[in-house]
Short mmCIF file of C-alpha atoms and ligand atoms in Angstrom, two decimals:
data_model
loop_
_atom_site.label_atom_id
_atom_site.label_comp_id
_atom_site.label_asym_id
_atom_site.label_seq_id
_atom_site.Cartn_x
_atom_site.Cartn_y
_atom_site.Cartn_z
CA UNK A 1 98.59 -88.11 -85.94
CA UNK A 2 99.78 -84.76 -86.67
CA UNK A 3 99.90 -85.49 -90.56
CA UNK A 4 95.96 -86.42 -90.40
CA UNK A 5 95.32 -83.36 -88.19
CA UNK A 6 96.87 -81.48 -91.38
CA UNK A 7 95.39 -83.36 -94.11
CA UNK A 8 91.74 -82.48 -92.58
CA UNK A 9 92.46 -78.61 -92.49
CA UNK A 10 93.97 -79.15 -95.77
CA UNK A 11 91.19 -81.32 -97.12
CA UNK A 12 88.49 -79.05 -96.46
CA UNK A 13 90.44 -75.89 -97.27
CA UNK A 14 91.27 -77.17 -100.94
CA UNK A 15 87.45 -77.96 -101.42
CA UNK A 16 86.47 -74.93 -100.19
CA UNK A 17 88.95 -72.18 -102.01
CA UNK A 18 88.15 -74.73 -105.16
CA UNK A 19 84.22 -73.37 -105.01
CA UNK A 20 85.04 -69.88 -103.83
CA UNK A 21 86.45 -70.26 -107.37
CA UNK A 22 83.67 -71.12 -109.01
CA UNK A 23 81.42 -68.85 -106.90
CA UNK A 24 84.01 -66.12 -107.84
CA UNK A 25 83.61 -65.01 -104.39
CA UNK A 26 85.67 -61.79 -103.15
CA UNK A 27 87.94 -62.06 -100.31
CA UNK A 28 86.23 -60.62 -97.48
CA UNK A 29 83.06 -62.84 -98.10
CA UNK A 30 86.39 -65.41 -98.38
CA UNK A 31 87.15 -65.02 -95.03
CA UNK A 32 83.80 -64.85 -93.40
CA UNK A 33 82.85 -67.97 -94.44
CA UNK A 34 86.12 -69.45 -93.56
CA UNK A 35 86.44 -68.02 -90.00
CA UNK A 36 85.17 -69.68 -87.29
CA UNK A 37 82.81 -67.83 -84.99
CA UNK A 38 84.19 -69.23 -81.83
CA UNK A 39 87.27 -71.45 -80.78
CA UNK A 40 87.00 -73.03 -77.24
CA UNK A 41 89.02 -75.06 -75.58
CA UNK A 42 88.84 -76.85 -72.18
CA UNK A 43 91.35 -78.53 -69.41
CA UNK A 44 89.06 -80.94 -67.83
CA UNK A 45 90.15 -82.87 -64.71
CA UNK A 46 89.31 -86.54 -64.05
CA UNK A 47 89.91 -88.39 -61.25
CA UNK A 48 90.94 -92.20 -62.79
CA UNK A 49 91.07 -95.17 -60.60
CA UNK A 50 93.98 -98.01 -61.46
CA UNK A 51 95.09 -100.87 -59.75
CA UNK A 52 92.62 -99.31 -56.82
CA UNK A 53 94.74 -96.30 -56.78
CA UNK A 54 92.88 -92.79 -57.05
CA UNK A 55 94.74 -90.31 -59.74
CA UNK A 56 93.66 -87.17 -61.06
CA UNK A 57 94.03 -86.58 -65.01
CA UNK A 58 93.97 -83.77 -67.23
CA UNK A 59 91.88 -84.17 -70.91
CA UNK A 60 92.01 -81.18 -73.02
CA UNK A 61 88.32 -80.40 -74.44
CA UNK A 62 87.57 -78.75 -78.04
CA UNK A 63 83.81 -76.75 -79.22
CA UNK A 64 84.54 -74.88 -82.43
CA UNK A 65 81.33 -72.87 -83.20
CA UNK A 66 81.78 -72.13 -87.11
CA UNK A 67 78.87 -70.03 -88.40
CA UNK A 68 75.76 -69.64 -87.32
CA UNK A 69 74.21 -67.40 -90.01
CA UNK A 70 71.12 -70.02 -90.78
CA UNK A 71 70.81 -70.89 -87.06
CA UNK A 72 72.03 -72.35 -83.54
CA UNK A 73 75.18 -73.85 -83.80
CA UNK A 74 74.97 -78.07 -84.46
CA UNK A 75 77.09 -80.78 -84.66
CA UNK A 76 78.48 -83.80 -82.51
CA UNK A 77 80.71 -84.75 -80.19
CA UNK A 78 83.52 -86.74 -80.21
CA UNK A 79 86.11 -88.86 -77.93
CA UNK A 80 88.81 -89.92 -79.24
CA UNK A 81 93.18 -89.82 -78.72
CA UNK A 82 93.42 -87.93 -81.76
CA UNK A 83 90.82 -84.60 -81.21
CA UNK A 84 92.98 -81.64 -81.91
CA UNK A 85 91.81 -77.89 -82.50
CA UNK A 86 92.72 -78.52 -86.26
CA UNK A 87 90.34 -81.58 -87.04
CA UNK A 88 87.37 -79.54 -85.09
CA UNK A 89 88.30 -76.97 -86.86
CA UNK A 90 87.46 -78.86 -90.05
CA UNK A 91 84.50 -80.78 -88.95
CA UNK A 92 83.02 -77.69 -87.82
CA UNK A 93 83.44 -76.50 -91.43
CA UNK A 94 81.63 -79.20 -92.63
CA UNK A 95 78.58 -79.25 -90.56
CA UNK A 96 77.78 -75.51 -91.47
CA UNK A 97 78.13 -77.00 -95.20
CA UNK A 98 75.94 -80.33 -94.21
CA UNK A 99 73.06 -78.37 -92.53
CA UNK A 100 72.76 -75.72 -95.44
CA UNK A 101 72.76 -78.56 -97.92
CA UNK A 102 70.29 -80.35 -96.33
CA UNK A 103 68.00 -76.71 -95.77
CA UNK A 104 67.77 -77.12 -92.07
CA UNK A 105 68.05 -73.90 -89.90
CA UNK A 106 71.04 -74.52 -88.57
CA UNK A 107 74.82 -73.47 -88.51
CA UNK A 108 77.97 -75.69 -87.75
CA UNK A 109 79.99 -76.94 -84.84
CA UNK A 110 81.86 -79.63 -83.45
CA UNK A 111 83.60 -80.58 -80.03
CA UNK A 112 85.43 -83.27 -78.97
CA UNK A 113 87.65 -84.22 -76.07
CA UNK A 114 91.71 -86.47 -76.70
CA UNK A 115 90.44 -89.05 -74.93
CA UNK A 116 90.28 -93.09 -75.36
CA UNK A 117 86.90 -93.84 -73.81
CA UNK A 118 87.99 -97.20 -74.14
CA UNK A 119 90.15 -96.30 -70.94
CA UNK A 120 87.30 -94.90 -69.26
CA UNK A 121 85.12 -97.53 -67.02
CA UNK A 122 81.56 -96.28 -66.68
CA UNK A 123 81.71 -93.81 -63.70
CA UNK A 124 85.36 -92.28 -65.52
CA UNK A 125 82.87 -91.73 -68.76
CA UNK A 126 80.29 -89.88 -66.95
CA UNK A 127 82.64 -87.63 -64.69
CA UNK A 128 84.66 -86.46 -68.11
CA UNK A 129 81.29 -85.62 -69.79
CA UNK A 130 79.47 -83.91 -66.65
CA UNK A 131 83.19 -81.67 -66.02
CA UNK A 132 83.26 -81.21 -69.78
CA UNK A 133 79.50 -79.85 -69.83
CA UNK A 134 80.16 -78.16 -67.05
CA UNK A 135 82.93 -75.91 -69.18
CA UNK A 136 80.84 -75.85 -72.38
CA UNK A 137 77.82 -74.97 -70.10
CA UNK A 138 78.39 -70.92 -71.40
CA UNK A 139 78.17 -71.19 -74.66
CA UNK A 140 75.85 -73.88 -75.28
CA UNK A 141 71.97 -74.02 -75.48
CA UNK A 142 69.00 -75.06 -76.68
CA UNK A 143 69.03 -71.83 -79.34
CA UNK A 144 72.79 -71.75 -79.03
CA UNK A 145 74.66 -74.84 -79.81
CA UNK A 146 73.36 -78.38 -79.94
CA UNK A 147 75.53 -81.36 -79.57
CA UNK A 148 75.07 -84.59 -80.23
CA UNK A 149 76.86 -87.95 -80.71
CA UNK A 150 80.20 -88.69 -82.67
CA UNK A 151 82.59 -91.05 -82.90
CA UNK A 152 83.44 -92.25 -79.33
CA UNK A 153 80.04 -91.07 -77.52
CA UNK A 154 76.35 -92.43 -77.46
CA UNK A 155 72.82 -91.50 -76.43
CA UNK A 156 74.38 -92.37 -72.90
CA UNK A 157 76.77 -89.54 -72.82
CA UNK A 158 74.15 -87.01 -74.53
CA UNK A 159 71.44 -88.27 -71.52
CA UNK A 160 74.34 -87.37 -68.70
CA UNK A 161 75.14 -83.79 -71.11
CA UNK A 162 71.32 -83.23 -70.57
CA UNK A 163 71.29 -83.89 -66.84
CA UNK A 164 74.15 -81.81 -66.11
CA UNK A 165 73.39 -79.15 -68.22
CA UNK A 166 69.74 -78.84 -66.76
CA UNK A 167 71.15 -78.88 -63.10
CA UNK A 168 71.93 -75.04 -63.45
CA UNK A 169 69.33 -74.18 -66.47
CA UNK A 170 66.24 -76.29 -65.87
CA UNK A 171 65.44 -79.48 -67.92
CA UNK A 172 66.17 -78.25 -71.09
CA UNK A 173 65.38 -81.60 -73.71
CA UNK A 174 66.37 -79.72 -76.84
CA UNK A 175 69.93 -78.68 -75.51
CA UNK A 176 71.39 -82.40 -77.02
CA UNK A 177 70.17 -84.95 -80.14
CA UNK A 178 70.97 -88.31 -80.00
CA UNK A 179 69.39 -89.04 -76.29
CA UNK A 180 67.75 -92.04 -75.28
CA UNK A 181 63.92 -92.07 -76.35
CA UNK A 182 62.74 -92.53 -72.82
CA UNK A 183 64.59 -88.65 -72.53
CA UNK A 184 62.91 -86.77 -75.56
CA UNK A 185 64.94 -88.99 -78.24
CA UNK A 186 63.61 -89.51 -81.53
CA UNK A 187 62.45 -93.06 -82.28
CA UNK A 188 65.15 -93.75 -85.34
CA UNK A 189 67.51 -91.35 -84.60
CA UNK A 190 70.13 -94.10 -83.63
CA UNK A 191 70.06 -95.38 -86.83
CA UNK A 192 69.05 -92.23 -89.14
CA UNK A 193 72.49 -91.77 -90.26
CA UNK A 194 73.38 -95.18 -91.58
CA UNK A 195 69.84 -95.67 -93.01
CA UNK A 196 70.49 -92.29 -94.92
CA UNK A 197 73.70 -93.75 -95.85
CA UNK A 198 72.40 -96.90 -97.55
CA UNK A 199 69.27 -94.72 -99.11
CA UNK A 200 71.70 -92.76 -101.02
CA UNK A 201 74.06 -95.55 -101.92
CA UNK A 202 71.21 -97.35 -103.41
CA UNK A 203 69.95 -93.57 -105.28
CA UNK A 204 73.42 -93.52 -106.48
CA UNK A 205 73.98 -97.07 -107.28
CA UNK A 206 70.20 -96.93 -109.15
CA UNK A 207 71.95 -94.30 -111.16
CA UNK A 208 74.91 -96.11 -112.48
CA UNK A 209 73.12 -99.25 -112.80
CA UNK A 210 74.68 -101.27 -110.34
CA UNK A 211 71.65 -103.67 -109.72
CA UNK A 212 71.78 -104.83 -105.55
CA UNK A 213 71.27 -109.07 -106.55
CA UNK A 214 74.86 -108.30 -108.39
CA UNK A 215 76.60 -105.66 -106.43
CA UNK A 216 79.71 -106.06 -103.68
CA UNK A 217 79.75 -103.77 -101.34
CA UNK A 218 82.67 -103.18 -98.63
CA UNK A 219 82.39 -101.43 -95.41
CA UNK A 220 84.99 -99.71 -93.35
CA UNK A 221 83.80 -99.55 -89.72
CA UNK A 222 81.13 -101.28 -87.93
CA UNK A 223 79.88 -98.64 -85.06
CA UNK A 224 76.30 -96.62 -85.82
CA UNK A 225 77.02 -95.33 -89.02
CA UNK A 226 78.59 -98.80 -90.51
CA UNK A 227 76.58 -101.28 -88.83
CA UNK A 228 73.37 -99.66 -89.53
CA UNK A 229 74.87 -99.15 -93.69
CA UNK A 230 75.37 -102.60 -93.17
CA UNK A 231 71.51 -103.09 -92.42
CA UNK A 232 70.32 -100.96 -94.90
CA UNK A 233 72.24 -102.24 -97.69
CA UNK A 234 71.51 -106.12 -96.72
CA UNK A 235 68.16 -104.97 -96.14
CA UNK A 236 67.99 -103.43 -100.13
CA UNK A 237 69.18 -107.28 -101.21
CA UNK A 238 73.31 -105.76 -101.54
CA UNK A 239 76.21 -108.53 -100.79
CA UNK A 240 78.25 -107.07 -97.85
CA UNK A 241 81.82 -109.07 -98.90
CA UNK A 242 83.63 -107.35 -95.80
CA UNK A 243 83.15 -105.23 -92.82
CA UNK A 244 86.19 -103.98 -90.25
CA UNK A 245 86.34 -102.24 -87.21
CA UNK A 246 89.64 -100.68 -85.59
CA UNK A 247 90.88 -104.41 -84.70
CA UNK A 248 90.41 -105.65 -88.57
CA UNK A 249 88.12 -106.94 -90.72
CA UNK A 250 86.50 -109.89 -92.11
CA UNK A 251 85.63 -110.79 -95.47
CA UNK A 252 83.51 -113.74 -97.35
CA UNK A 253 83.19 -113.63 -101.01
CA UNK A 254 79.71 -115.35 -100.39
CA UNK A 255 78.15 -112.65 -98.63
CA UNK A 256 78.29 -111.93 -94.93
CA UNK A 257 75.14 -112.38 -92.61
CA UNK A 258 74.88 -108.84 -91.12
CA UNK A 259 72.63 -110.24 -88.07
CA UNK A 260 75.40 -112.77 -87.50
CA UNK A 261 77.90 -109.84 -87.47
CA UNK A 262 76.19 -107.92 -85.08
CA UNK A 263 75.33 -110.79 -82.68
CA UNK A 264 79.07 -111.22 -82.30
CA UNK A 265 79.87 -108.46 -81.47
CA UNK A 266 77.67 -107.95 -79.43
CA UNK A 267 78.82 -111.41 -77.69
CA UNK A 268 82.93 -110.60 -78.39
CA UNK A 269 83.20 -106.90 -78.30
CA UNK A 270 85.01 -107.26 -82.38
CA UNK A 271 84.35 -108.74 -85.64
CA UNK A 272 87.44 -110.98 -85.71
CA UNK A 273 86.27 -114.45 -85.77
CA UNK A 274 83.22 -113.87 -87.11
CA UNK A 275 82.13 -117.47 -88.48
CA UNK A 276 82.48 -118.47 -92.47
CA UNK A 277 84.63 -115.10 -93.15
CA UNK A 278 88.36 -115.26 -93.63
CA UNK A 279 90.42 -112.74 -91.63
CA UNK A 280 91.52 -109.21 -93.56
CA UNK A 281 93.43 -106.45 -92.32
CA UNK A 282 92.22 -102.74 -93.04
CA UNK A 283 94.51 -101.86 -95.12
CA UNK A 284 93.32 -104.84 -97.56
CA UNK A 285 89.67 -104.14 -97.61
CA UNK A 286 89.97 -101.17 -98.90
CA UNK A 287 91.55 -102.59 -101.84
CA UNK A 288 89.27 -105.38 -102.44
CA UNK A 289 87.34 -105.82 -105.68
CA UNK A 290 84.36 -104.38 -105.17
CA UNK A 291 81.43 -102.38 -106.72
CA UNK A 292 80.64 -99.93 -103.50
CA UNK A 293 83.07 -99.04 -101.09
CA UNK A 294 81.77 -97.06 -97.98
CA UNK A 295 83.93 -95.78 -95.85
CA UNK A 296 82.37 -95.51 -92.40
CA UNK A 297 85.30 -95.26 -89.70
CA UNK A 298 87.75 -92.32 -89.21
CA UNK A 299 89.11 -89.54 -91.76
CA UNK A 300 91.92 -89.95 -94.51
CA UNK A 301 91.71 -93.49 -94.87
CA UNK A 302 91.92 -92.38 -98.60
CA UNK A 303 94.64 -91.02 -99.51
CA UNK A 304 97.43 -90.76 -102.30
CA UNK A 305 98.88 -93.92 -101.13
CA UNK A 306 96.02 -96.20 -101.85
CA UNK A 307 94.33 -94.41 -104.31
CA UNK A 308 95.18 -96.98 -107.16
CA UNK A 309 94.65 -99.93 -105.28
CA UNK A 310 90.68 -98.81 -104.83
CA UNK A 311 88.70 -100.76 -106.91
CA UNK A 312 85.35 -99.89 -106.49
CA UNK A 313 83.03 -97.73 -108.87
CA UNK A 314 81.26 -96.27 -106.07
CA UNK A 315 82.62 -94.85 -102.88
CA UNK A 316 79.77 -93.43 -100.14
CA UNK A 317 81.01 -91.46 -97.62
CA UNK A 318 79.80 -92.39 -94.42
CA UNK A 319 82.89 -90.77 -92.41
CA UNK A 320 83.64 -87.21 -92.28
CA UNK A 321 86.18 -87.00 -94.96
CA UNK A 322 86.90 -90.17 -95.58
CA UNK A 323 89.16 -89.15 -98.83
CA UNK A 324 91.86 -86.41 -99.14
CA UNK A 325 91.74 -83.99 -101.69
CA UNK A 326 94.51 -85.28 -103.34
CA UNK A 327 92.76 -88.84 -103.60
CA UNK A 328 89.13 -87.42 -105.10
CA UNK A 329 90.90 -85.84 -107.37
CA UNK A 330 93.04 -89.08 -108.56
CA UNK A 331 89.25 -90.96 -107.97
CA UNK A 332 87.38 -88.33 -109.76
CA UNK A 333 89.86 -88.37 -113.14
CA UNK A 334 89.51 -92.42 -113.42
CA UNK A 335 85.84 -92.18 -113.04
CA UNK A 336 84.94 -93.02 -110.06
CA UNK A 337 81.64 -91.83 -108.99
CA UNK A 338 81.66 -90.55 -104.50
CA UNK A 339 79.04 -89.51 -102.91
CA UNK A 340 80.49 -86.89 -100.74
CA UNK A 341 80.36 -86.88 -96.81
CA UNK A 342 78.22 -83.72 -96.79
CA UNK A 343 75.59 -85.45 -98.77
CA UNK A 344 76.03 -89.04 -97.89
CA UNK A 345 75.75 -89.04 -94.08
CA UNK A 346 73.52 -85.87 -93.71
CA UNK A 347 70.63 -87.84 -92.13
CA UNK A 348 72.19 -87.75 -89.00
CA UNK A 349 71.98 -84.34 -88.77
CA UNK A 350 68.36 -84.31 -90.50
CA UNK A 351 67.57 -86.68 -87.89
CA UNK A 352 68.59 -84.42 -84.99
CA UNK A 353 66.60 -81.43 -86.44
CA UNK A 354 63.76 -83.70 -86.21
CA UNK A 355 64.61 -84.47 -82.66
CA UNK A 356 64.95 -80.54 -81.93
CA UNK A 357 61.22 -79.79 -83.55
CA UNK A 358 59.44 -82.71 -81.03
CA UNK A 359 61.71 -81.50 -78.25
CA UNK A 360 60.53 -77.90 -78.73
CA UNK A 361 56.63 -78.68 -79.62
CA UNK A 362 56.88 -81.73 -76.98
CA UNK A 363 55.06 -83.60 -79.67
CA UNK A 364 56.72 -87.30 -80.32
CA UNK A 365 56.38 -88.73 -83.67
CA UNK A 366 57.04 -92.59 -84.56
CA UNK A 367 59.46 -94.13 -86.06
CA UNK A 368 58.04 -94.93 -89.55
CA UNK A 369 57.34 -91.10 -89.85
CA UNK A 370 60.96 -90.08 -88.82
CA UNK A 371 62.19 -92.44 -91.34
CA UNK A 372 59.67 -91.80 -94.42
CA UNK A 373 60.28 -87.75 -94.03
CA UNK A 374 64.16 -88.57 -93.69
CA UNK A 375 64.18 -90.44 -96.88
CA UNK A 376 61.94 -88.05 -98.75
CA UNK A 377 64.54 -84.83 -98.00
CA UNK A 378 67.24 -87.06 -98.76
CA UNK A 379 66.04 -87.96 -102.42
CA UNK A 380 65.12 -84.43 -102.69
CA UNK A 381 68.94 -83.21 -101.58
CA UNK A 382 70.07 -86.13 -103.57
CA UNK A 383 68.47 -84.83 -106.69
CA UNK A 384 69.61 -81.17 -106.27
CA UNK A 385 72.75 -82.19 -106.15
CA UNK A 386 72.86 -84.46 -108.84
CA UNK A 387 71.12 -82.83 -111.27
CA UNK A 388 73.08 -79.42 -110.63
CA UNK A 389 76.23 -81.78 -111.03
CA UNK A 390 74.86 -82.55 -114.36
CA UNK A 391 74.14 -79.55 -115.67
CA UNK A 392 77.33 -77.66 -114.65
CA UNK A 393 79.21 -81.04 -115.84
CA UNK A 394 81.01 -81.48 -112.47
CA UNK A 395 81.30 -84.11 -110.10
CA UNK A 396 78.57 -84.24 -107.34
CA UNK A 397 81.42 -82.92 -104.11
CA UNK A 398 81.81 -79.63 -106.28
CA UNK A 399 77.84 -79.07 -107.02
CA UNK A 400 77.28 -79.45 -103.15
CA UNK A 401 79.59 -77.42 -102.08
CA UNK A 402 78.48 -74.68 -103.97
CA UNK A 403 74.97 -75.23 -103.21
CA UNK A 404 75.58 -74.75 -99.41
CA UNK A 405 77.94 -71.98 -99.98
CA UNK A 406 75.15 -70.10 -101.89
CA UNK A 407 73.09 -70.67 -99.14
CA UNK A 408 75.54 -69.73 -96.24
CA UNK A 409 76.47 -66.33 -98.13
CA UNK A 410 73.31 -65.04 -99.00
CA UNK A 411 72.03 -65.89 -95.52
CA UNK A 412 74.83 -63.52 -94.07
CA UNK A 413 74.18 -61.22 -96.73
CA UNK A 414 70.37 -61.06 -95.39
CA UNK A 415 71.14 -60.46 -92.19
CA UNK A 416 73.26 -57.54 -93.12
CA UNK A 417 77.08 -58.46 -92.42
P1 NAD B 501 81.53 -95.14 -83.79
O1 NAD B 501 82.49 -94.81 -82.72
O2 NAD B 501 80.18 -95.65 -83.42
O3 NAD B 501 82.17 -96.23 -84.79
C1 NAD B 501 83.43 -96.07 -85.39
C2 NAD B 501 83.82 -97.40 -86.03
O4 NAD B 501 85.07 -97.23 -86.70
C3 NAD B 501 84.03 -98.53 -85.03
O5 NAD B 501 83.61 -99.76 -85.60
C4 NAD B 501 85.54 -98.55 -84.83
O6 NAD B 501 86.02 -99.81 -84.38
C5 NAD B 501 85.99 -98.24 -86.24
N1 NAD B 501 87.34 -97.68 -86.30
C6 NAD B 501 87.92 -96.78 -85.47
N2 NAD B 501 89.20 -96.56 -85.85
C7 NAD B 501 89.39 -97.31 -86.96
C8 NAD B 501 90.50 -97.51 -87.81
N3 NAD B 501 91.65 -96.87 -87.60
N4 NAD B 501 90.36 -98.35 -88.85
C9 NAD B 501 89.18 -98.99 -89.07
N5 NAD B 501 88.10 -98.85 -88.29
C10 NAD B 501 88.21 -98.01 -87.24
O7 NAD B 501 81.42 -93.83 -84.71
P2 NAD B 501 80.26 -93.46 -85.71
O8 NAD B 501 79.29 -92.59 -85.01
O9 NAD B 501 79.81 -94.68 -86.42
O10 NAD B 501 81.03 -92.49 -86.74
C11 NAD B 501 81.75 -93.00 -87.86
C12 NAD B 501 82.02 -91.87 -88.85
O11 NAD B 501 80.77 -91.30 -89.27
C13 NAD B 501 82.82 -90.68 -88.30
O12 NAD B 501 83.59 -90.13 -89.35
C14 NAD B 501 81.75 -89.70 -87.88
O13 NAD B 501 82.22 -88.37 -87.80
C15 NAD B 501 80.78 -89.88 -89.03
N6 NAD B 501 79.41 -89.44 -88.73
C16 NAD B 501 78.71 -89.96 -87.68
C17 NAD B 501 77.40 -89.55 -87.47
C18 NAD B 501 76.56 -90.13 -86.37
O14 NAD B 501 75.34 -89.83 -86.34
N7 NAD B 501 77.09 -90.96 -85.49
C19 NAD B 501 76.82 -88.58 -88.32
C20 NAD B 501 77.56 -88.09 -89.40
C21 NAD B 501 78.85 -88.53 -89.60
#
């Protein structure tokens, strides 16, 4: 996994020296923006029970605290084998970029721990998480540095973050997004980022004329983001011809039922064997003909070596950089049109700040309202983006980019750096 590691840090640092370009930016603002505020990294011990034998384990734990120039620190959480300091690093990057896009007041972050919580049973899950918090417990806060949910962790492991942290600090709701309702969730917030994923695929779509009745659309990974894309784009009357998750995928040329999809997994744990769909393996649904292609599972699944098998005119990033530099800018010259990760799957984030305002004015709102104000900054962002694409005749990755970096500088500018 080392080469992904690399192709993340060198992802984000090709589309970020690309606009410092544009923005003619000197070197010292160069380096500000690129260097992170805080690196921290964790041992955290586990005990692990197998085969009824008691053993303890070591998990190393990541936070990278990026900027904070517009606000507390934000961004998820993640367990998975393959955290490193170097991917952090990059996600970090990209939620300081995601929240200044999306005008919320809030910097960037991410942590994650090298973990499979597949491993984990139940009680394994919560002791990692509670030791973990435990460690972070320093340097996060409710006007510090807000986690939430990533690939690998859930509104249970933000409700057990919560508990621990508030065991030393008091019950603090708005230290965590992404909780359970019953603990100061927001009502939507599970599916915010999926729904904003499908709102701008159909903006986008709308915009190249790809009517739903007639369009394909593939979907790499079927967890929150993709399953809930997978709603929202059934929902808008799009044919979902395949959906994977890390075991494979399955594809019908008729259409696949999403409710079917998600009843068995629900029932099997995987999409394999889903009925009416013919068996395809990851590596072949990317390449399937197709009109929208979102990418909804892990980074670099995009890269220089597929590149000319992709067939679709659209590709919505769901993931966190889904494509490598290398393969936008192969993508970009034969015309395809992306909607880039810091635009596409913002409304998880947009979500969270919701979650953060109720939290802090203990004031709940409903669903309908969380969804209806979520859609309404999206089309807004949507339309910045676009039209500033338009004017400055680049592709839509580029104009947001340099719309959060505006942001970002001037904000540290302001405050006198
Ligand atoms: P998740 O853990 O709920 O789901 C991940 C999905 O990807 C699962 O279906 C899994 O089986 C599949 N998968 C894992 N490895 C795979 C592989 N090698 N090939 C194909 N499929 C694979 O995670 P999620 O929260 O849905 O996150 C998905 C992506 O969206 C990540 O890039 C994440 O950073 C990004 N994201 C998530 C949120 C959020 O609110 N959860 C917000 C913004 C961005």
């Amino acid at each position: 996994m080392t080469d992904k590691k690399c192709i993340c840090q060198e992802t984000q640092h090709h589309f970020l020296k690309r606009a410092f370009d544009r923005l003619k930016l000197k070197g010292t603002q160069r380096e500000l923006l690129l260097s992170s505020f805080r690196e921290t990294r964790v041992t955290v011990p586990v005990t692990l029970c197998h085969n009824g034998e008691n053993t303890l384990h070591t998990f190393q734990g990541y936070r990278v605290q990026h900027n904070h120039a517009r606000g507390p620190f934000k961004g998820g959480l993640r367990f998975h084998p393959d955290v490193n300091m170097g991917e952090i690093w990059a996600l970090a990057q990209l939620m300081t970029w995601k929240t200044a896009l999306v005008d919320i007041p809030f910097g960037g972050a991410k942590g994650g721990i090298a973990v499979d919580p597949g491993q984990l049973n139940d009680t394994e899950r919560e002791e990692l998480t509670r030791r973990f918090c435990q460690k972070m417990a320093p340097i996060i806060g409710v006007h510090e540095d807000i986690p939430a949910p990533d690939i690998g962790t859930n509104p249970q492991v933000m409700a057990w973050m919560l508990d621990e942290y508030s065991k030393t600090h008091g019950f603090r709701t708005a230290v965590v997004t992404g909780k359970p309702v019953e603990l100061g969730g927001c009502a939507g917030r599970l599916e915010a980022t999926g729904h904003g994923v499908a709102h701008l695929a159909h903006r986008a779509a709308t915009d190249m004329a790809l009517a739903p009745g007639q369009s394909r659309v593939v979907i790499q990974g079927f967890g929150n983001v993709g399953s809930h894309a997978a709603i929202g784009m059934a929902d808008k009357g799009y044919k979902i011809i395949a959906l994977s998750d890390v075991h494979g995928g399955v594809f019908s040329e008729k259409g696949i039922d999403i409710s079917l999809a998600l009843a068995h997994v629900r029932e099997t744990g995987a999409l394999s064997g889903l009925v009416d769909s013919a068996p395809v393996s990851n590596a072949e649904l990317l390449e399937l003909p197709c009109d929208i292609l979102i990418p909804a599972a892990l980074e670099a699944t995009i890269t220089c070596d597929n590149t000319d098998a992709i067939q679709a005119k659209l590709v919505v990033e769901a993931a966190n950089m889904p494509v490598t530099h290398r393969a936008d800018d192969q993508l970009q010259q034969r015309g395809v049109v992306i909607v880039p990760d810091l635009l596409a799957n913002v409304g998880g984030v947009l979500a969270s700040y919701y979650e953060w305002v109720q939290n802090l004015q203990q004031f709940p709102w409903e669903r309908e309202l969380v969804l209806s104000r979520l859609e309404k900054r999206l089309s807004y962002t949507y339309d910045t983006v676009r039209d500033l694409a338009q004017e400055q005749q680049v592709d839509m990755r580029r104009a947001a980019y340099e719309l959060a970096i505006r942001r970002v500088e001037r904000a540290i500018r302001l405050r006198g750096f």
